[in-house]
XYZ file of C-alpha atoms in Angstrom:
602
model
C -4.381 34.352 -7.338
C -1.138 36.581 -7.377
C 1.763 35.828 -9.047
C 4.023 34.544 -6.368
C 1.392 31.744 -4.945
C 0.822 30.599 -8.901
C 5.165 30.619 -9.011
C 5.262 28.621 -5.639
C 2.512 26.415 -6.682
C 3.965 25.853 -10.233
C 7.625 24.387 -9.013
C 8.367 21.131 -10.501
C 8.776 18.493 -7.889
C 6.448 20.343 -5.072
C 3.337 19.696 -4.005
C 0.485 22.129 -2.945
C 1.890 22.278 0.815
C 5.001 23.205 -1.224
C 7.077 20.392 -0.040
C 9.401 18.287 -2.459
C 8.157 15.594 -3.582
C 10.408 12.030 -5.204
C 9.236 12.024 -8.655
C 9.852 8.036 -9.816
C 10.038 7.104 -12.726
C 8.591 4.097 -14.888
C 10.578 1.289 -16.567
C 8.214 0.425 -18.922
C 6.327 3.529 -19.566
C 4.300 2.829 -22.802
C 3.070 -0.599 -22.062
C 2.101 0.976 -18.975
C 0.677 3.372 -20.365
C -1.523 0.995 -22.623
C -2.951 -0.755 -20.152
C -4.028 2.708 -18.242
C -5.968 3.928 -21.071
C -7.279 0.488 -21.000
C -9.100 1.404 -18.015
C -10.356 4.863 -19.907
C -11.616 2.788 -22.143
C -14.583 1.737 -20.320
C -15.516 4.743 -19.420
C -15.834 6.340 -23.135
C -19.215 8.455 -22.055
C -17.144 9.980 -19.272
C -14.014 10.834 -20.958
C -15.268 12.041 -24.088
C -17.815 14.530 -21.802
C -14.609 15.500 -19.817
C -12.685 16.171 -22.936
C -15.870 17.918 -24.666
C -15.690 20.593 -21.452
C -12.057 21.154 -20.866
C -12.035 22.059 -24.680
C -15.155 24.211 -24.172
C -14.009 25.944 -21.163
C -10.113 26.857 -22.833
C -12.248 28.322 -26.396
C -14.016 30.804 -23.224
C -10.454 31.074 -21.683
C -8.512 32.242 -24.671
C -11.128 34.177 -26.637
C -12.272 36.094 -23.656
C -9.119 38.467 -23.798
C -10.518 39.280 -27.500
C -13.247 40.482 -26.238
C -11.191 42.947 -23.315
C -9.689 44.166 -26.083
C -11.933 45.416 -28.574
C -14.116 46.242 -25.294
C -11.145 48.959 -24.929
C -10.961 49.726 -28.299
C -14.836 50.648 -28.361
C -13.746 53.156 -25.527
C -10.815 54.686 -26.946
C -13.145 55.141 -29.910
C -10.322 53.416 -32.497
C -13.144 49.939 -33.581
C -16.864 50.281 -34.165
C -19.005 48.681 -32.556
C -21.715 47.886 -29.593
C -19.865 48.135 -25.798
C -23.039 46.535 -24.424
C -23.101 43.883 -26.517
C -19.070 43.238 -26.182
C -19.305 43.499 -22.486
C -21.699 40.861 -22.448
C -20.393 38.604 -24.861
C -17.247 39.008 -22.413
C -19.075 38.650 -19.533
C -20.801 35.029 -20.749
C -16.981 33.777 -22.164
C -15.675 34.131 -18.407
C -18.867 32.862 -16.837
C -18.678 29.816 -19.437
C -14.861 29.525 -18.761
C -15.873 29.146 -14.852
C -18.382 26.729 -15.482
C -16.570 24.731 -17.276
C -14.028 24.165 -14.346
C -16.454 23.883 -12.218
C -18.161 20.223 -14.213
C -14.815 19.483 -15.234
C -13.556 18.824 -12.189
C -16.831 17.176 -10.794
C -16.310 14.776 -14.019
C -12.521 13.893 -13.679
C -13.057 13.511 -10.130
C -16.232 10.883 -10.563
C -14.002 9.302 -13.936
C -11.103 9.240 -11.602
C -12.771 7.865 -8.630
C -14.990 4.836 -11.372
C -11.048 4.130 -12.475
C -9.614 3.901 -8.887
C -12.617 1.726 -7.513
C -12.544 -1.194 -10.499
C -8.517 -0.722 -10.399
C -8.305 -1.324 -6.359
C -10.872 -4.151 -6.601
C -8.831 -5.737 -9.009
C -5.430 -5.398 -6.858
C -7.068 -6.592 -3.612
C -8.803 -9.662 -5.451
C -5.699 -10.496 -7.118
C -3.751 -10.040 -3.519
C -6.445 -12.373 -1.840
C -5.769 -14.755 -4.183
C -1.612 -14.409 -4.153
C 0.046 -17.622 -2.901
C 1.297 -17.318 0.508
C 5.099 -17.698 -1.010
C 4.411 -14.198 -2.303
C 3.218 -12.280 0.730
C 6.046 -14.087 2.740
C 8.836 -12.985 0.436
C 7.278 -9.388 -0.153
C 7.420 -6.424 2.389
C 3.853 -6.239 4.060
C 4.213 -2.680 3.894
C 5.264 -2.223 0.422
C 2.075 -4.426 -0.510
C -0.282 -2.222 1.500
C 1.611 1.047 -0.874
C 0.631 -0.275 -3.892
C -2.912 -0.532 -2.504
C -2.791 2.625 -1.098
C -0.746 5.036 -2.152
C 0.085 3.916 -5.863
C -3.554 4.041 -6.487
C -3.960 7.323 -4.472
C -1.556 8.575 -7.029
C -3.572 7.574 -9.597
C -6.696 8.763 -8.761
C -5.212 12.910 -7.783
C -3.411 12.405 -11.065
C -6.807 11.470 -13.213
C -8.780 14.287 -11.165
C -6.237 16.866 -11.119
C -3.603 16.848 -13.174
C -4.939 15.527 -16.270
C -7.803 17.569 -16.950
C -5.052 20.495 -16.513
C -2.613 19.106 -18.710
C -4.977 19.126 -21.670
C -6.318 22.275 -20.722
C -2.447 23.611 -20.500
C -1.494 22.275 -23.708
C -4.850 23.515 -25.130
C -4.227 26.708 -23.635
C -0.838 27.560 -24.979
C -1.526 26.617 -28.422
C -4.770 28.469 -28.706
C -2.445 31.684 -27.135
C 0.343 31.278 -29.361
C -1.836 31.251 -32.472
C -3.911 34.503 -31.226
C -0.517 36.543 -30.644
C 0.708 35.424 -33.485
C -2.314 36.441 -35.425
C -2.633 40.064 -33.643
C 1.412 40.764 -34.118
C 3.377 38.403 -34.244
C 6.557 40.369 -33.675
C 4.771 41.245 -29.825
C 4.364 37.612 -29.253
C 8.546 36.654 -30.132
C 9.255 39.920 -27.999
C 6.849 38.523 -25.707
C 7.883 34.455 -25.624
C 11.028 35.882 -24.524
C 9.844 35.997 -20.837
C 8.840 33.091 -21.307
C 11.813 31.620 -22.021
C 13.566 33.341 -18.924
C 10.906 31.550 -16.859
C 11.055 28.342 -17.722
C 15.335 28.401 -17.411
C 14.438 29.668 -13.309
C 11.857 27.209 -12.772
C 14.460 24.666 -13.847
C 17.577 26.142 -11.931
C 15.967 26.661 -8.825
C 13.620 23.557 -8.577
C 16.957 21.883 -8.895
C 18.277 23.193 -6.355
C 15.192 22.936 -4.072
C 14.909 19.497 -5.090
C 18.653 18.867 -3.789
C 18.069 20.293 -0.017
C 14.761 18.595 0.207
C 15.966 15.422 -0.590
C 18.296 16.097 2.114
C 16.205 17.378 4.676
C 13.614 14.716 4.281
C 16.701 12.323 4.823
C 17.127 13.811 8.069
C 13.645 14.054 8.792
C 13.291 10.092 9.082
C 16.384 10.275 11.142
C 15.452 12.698 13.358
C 11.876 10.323 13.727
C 13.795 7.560 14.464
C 16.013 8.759 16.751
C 12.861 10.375 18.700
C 10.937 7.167 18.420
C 14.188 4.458 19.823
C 14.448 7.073 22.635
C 10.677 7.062 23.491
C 9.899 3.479 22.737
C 13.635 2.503 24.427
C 13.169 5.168 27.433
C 14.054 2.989 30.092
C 17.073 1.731 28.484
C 18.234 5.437 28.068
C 17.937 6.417 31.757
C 19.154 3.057 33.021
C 22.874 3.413 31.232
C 22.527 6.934 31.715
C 22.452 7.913 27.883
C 20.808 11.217 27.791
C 23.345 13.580 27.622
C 25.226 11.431 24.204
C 20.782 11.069 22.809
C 19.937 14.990 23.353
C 23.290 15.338 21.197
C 23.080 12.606 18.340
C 18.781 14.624 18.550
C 20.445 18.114 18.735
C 23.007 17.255 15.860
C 20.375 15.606 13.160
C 18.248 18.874 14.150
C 20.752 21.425 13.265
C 21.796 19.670 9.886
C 17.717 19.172 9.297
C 17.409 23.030 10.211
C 20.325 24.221 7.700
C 18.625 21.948 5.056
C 14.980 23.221 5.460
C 16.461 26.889 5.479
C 18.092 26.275 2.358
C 15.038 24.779 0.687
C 12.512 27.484 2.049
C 15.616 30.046 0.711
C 15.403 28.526 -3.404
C 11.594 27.957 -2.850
C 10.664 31.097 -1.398
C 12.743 33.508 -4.458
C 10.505 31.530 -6.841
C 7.326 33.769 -6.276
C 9.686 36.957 -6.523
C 11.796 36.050 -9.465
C 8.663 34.907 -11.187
C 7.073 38.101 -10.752
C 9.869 39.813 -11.603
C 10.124 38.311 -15.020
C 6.314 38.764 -15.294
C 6.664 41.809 -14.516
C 9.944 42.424 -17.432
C 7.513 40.927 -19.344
C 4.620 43.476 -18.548
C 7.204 46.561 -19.791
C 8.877 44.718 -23.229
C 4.711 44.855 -24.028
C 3.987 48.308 -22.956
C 7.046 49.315 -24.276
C 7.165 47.889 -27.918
C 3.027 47.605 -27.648
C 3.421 51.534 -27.577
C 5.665 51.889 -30.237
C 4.038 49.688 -32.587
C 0.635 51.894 -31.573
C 1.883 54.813 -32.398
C 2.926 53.636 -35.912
C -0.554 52.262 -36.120
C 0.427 48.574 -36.218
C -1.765 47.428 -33.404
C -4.519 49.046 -31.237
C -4.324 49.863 -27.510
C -6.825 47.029 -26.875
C -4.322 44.785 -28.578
C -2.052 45.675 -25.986
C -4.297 45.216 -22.970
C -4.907 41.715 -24.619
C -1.228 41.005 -24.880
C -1.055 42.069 -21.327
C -3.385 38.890 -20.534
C -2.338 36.936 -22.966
C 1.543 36.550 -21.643
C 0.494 35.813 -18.319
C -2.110 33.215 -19.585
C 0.545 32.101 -21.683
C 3.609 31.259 -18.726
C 1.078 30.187 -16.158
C 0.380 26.607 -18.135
C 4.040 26.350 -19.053
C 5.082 25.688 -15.457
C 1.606 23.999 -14.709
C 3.026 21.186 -17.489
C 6.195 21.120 -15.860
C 4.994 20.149 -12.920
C 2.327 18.052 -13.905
C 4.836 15.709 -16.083
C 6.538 14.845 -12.667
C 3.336 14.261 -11.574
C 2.709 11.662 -14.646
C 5.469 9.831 -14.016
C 5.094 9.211 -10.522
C 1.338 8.000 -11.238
C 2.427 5.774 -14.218
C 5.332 4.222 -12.164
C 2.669 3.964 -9.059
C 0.202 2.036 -11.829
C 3.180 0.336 -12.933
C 4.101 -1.340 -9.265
C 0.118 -1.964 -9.608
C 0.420 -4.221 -12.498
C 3.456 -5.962 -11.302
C 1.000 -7.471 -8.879
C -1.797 -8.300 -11.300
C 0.646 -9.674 -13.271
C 1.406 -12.779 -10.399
C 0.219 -15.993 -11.146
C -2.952 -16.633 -8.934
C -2.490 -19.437 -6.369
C -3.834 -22.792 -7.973
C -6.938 -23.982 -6.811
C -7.640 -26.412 -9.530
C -7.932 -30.427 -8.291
C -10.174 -33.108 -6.996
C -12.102 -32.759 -4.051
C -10.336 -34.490 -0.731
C -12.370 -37.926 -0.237
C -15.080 -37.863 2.445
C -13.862 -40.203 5.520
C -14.069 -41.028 9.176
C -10.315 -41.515 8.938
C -7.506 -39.031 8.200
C -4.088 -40.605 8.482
C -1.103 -38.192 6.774
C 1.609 -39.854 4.882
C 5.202 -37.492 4.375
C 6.963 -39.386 2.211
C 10.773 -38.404 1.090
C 9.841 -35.345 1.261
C 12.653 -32.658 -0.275
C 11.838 -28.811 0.217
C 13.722 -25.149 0.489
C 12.644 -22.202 0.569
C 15.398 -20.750 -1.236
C 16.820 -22.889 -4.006
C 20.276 -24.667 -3.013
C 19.586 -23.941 0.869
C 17.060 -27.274 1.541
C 14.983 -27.306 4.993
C 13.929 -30.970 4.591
C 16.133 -33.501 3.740
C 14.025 -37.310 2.686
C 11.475 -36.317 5.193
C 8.742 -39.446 6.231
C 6.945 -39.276 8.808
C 3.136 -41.101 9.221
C 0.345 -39.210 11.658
C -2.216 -42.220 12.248
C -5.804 -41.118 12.214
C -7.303 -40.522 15.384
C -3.477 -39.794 16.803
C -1.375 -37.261 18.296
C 2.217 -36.131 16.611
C 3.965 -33.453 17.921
C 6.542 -32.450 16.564
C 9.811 -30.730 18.547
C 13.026 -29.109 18.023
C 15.434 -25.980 17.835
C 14.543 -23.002 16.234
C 15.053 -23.123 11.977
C 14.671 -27.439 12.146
C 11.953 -27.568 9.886
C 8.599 -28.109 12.114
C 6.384 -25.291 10.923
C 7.569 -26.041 7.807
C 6.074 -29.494 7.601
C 2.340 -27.836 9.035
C 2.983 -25.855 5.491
C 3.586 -28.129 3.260
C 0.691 -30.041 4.681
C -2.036 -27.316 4.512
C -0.019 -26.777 0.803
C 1.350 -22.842 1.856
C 4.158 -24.187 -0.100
C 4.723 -27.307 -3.102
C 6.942 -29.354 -2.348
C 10.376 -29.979 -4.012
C 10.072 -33.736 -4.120
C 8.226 -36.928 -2.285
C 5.049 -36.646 -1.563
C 2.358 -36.200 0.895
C -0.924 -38.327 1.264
C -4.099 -38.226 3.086
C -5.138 -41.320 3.969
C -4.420 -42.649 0.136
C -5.158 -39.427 -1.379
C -2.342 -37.711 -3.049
C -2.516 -33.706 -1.569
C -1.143 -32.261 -4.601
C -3.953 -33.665 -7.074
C -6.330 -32.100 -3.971
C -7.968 -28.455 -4.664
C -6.121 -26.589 -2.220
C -9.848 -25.370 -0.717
C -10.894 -29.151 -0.213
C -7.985 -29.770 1.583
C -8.080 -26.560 3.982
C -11.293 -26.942 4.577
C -10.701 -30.150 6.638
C -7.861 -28.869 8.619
C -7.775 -26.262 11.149
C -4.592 -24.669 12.147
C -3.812 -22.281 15.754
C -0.753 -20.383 14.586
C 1.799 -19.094 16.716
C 1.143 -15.324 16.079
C -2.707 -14.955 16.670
C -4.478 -13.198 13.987
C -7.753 -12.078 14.534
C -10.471 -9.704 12.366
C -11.997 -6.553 13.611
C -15.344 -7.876 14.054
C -17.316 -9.200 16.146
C -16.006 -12.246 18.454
C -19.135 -14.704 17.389
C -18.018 -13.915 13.823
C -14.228 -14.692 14.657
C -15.496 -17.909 16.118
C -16.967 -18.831 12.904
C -14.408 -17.853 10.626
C -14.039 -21.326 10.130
C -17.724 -22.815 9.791
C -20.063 -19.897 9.183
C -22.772 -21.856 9.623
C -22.050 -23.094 13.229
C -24.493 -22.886 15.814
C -24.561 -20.756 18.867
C -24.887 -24.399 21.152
C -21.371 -25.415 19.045
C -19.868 -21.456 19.624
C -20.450 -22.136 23.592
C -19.237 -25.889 23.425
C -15.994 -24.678 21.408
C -15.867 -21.617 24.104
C -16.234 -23.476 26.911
C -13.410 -26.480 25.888
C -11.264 -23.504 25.517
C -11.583 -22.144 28.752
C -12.210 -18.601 27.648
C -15.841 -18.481 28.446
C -15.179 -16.298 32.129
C -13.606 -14.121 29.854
C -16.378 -13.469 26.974
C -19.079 -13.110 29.609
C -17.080 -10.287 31.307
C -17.006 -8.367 27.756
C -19.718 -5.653 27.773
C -21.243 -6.919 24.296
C -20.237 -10.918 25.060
C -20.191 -12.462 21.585
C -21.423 -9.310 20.219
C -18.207 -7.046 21.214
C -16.491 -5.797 18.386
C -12.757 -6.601 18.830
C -11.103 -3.438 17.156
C -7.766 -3.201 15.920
C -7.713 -6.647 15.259
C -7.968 -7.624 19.065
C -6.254 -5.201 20.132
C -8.728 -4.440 23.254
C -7.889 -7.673 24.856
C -4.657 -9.860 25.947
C -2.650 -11.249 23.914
C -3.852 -14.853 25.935
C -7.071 -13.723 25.273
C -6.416 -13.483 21.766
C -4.599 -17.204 21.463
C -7.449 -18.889 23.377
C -10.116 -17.296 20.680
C -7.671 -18.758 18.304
C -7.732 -22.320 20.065
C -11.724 -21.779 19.936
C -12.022 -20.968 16.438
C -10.213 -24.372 15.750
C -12.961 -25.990 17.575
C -15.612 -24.621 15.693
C -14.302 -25.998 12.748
C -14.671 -29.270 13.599
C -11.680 -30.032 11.101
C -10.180 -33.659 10.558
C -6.505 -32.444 10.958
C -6.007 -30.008 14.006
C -2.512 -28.331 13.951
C -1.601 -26.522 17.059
C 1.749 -24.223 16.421
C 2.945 -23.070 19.771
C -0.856 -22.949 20.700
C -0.475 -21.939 24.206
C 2.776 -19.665 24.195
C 1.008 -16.986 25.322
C -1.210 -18.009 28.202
C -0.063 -18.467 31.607
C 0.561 -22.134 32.927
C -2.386 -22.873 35.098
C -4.900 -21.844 31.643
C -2.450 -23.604 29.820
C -3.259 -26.638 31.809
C -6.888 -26.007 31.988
C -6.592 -25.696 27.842
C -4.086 -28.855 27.438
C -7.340 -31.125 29.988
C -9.814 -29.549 27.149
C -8.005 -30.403 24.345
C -7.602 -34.197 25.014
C -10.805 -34.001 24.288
C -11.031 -32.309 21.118
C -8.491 -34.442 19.773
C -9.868 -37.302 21.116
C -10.336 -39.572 17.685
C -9.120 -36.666 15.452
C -5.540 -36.501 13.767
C -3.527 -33.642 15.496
C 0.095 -32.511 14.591
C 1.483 -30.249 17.760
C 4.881 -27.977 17.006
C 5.580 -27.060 20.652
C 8.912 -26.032 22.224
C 7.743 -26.086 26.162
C 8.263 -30.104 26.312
C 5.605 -30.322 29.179
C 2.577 -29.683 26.841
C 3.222 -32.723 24.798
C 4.091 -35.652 26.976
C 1.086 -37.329 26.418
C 1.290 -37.085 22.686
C 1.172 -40.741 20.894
C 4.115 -40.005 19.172
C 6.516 -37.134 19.476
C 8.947 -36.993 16.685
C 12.418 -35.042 17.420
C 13.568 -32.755 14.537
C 17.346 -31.118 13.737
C 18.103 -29.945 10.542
C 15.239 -30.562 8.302
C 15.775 -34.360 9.710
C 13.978 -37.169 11.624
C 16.617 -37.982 14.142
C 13.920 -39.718 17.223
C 10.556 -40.462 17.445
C 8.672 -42.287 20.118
C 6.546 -41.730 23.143
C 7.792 -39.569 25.941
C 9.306 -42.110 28.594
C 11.207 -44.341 25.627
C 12.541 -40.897 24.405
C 13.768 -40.208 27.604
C 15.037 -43.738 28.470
C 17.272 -43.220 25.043
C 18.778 -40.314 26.797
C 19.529 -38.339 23.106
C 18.741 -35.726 21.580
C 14.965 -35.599 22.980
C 16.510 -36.193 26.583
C 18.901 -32.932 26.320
C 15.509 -30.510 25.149
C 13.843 -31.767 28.201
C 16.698 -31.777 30.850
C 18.055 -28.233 29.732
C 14.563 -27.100 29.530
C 13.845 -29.068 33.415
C 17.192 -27.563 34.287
C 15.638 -23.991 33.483
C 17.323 -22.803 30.367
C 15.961 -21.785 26.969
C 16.327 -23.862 24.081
């Protein structure tokens, strides 16, 4: 490898594609720290055989110059001695030295990939069993980091960069103490250089770490300006905006431009200056090497060894600079790891929920917020008879899918309580009391698998006779028969190769399968058009036929023949009833439906 590429690759802060990279930082590094090696720990057989090799490999690394030089001194005729022999003794410390790299990284990358396995099946356990208060009040993407690229970090920085740091520090030590022991007023000439290197390294990579902060600034500017103009193309051409996008584009671009320029500038004179100061370094030896020759101080061999020596020297110098960033960006990556480790698990503890034909649910003052001092349910009560139908309506932010989650326990409650048939829900395991419910959310979520196991989510041990009953009620049969595979085809991208009314009506079907005692229906059919809507609303009469069903709907036509529809504003009862005595009230219930008959949104 020449000079220059080992410079470029050596930067601080840049990665092999030599592009800056943020170095974070830790808060807690050495309890961090602790618990990393705690990992180590049970790997002892693989650590201590890593650690056994790297030292192994840097005895071959450093004594092999030796070797060079009383190879040359053999030839200049100034040392005794057998060439042959020397030459192979040299020969097997370089061959050694390769080998050694060679199982040392197929070690650090198995140790690193034994760590990163038990480590990410820790973190995904621990997120599957995160209340859902956690996922809804954490970034979805900064969740999937930690899973992915934290522990990414981890593993290249177990594989890579700490076999090398040992190695490095191994390295200069063992070089230090051999130019030191041949003449040790070479080596201070000769640490010199080094000295010089290290100050560059630091200058520039400063500076290159300035402009490439910058110009990956403007690099997720420039993306989003490119994406709003693709993804918002029609809105562009409609006002006529091309001209004022091409020059917002054209003006991120230039500054990006200037700023990559700048960066390539301070990381491109990094190979030269390097080699430059090698290359200083290469004459204060031959020069002062000479003169101490020819006074008979050292030998020419000596020299040659120095030679190797200085380079061997600088090369792991730079290698620990940049590894350190490296460190740090893996111990604050294990760091965000542990933060989520370190959640309490959702409680599952508590009685099973009582086996019963019945399931009647009991609100009772109910107090909740999802943010203390801003309360979405004020006193809430509200019975569901068993065997009835409650739906529940409103405006946007009243509090209705907030009841369906204090009921299936997504949330505690503040105060009050809640009660199945006589069965307090809070002394019920929270898997008990799922288990007999069944919810359709709003925003369909299904798995990439196949649709039979979708339908089954719910009751893996359905039949197929139940799958086509459930399938059928749901009016989506047509639609799985039309599917190359039927049952069998694999929805990919999480459903992404059919409708989103598609989707919701798999969603409905799933519910049936169940078979749950509670069926909650959030916006169930917002997504399908009205005439399957109707054909869904005639099939679920008779799923809910003798089964207690809670129905959050905002189109006021799919409920009308719910037993009791209970009228929500501000975390408040403020009507309940059946459809015509609602309307005959003319309030609050009477204004949804006539601005909604009148054809406006609500």
């Amino acid at each position: 490898m020449s000079e220059s590429k080992i410079a470029e690759r050596n930067i601080p802060g840049m990665n092999r594609h030599n592009r800056f990279v943020e170095v974070e930082h830790a808060e807690n590094v050495g309890d961090t720290l602790k618990r990393v090696l705690t990992y180590f720990a049970r790997e002892k057989m693989l650590v201590i055989a890593m650690l056994l090799i790297v030292v192994f490999g840097t005895l071959c690394g450093v004594y092999a110059p030796s070797l060079q030089s009383e190879a040359i001194d053999i030839i200049a005729g100034t040392s005794d001695g057998s060439l042959r022999h020397t030459l192979a003794f040299m020969l097997a410390a370089y061959l050694c030295y390769s080998g050694s790299q060679l199982f040392q990284g197929l070690i650090s990358a198995r140790l690193s990939q034994r760590i990163v396995r038990r480590m990410r099946g820790e973190l995904f356990d621990k997120i599957i069993d995160l209340p859902v208060k956690y996922l809804d009040t954490h970034s979805h993407g900064d969740v999937m980091s930690r899973i992915t690229n934290d522990i990414e970090n981890i593993s290249t920085t177990v594989s890579q960069s700490l076999p090398s740091l040992i190695s490095g520090v191994l390295t200069v030590m063992g070089t230090i103490v051999i130019m030191l022991w041949y003449c040790w007023q070479l080596a201070l000439l000769s640490f010199l250089t080094v000295g010089l290197t290290v100050c560059a390294t630091k200058v520039l990579s400063k500076k290159v770490r300035k402009f490439s902060r910058r110009r990956q600034k403007l690099l997720g500017e420039l993306n989003g300006t490119a994406l709003e103009m693709i993804s918002g193309y029609r809105t562009v051409v409609a006002y006529n905006h091309q001209d004022i996008t091409i020059d917002d584009f054209c003006a991120t671009s230039d500054a990006m431009t200037k700023a990559g320029i700048r960066t390539d500038i301070f990381g491109g004179v990094m190979g030269p200056i390097m080699n430059c100061i090698g290359n200083i370094g290469f004459v204060i030896i031959a020069a002062f090497g000479g003169y101490f020759a020819i006074n008979g101080r050292i030998s020419v061999g000596v020299i040659s060894a120095f030679i190797v020596y200085a380079r061997q020297f600088s090369r792991p110098i730079n290698e620990i600079a940049q590894i350190y960033g490296q460190l740090q960006t893996a111990i604050a990556g294990a760091e965000r790891v542990f933060d989520v480790l370190d959640e309490e698990d959702e409680d599952k503890t508590g009685e099973l929920l009582e086996e019963q034909e019945s399931a009647a649910v009991t609100f009772r003052n109910v107090k909740f917020s999802y943010k203390e001092g801003c309360p979405v349910l004020h006193d809430f009560s509200l019975t569901v008879p068993s065997g009835k139908k409650v739906a529940l309506v409103g405006a946007t932010g009243s509090g209705k899918t907030t009841v369906v989650n204090l009921l299936m326990r997504f949330y505690d409650i503040d105060g009050g309580d809640i009660f199945i048939n006589a069965q307090n829900i809070k002394d019920v395991a929270r898997d008990s009391l799922r288990k007999n419910a069944a919810i359709v959310l709003q925003d369909t979520v299904l798995f990439s698998d196949t649709i039979e196991n979708n339908l089954k989510y719910g009751n893996e041990k359905a039949s197929r006779e139940a799958l086509e009953a459930a399938v059928d009620m749901s009016r989506c049969k047509e639609m799985i028969q039309m599917l190359p595979q039927g049952y069998d085809t694999v929805l990919t991208g999480s459903g992404n190769n059919i409708s989103q009314g598609q989707r919701q009506l798999l969603a409905i079907a799933r519910a049936f399968v169940a078979d749950p005692k509670i069926l909650i229906l959030d916006e169930a059919t917002s997504n399908v058009d009205t005439r399957t809507e109707k054909a869904i609303q005639d099939a679920m009469q008779l799923v809910m036929k003798n089964r207690t069903s809670i129905i959050i709907a905002h189109r006021l036509s799919t409920i009308r023949d719910a037993d009791i529809i209970v009228v929500m504003d501000k975390g408040r009862i403020v009507e309940s009833g059946s459809h015509d005595s609602l309307l005959a009230r003319r309030g609050k219930y009477y204004e949804l439906y006539m601005t909604q008959y009148a054809g406006f949104a609500t």
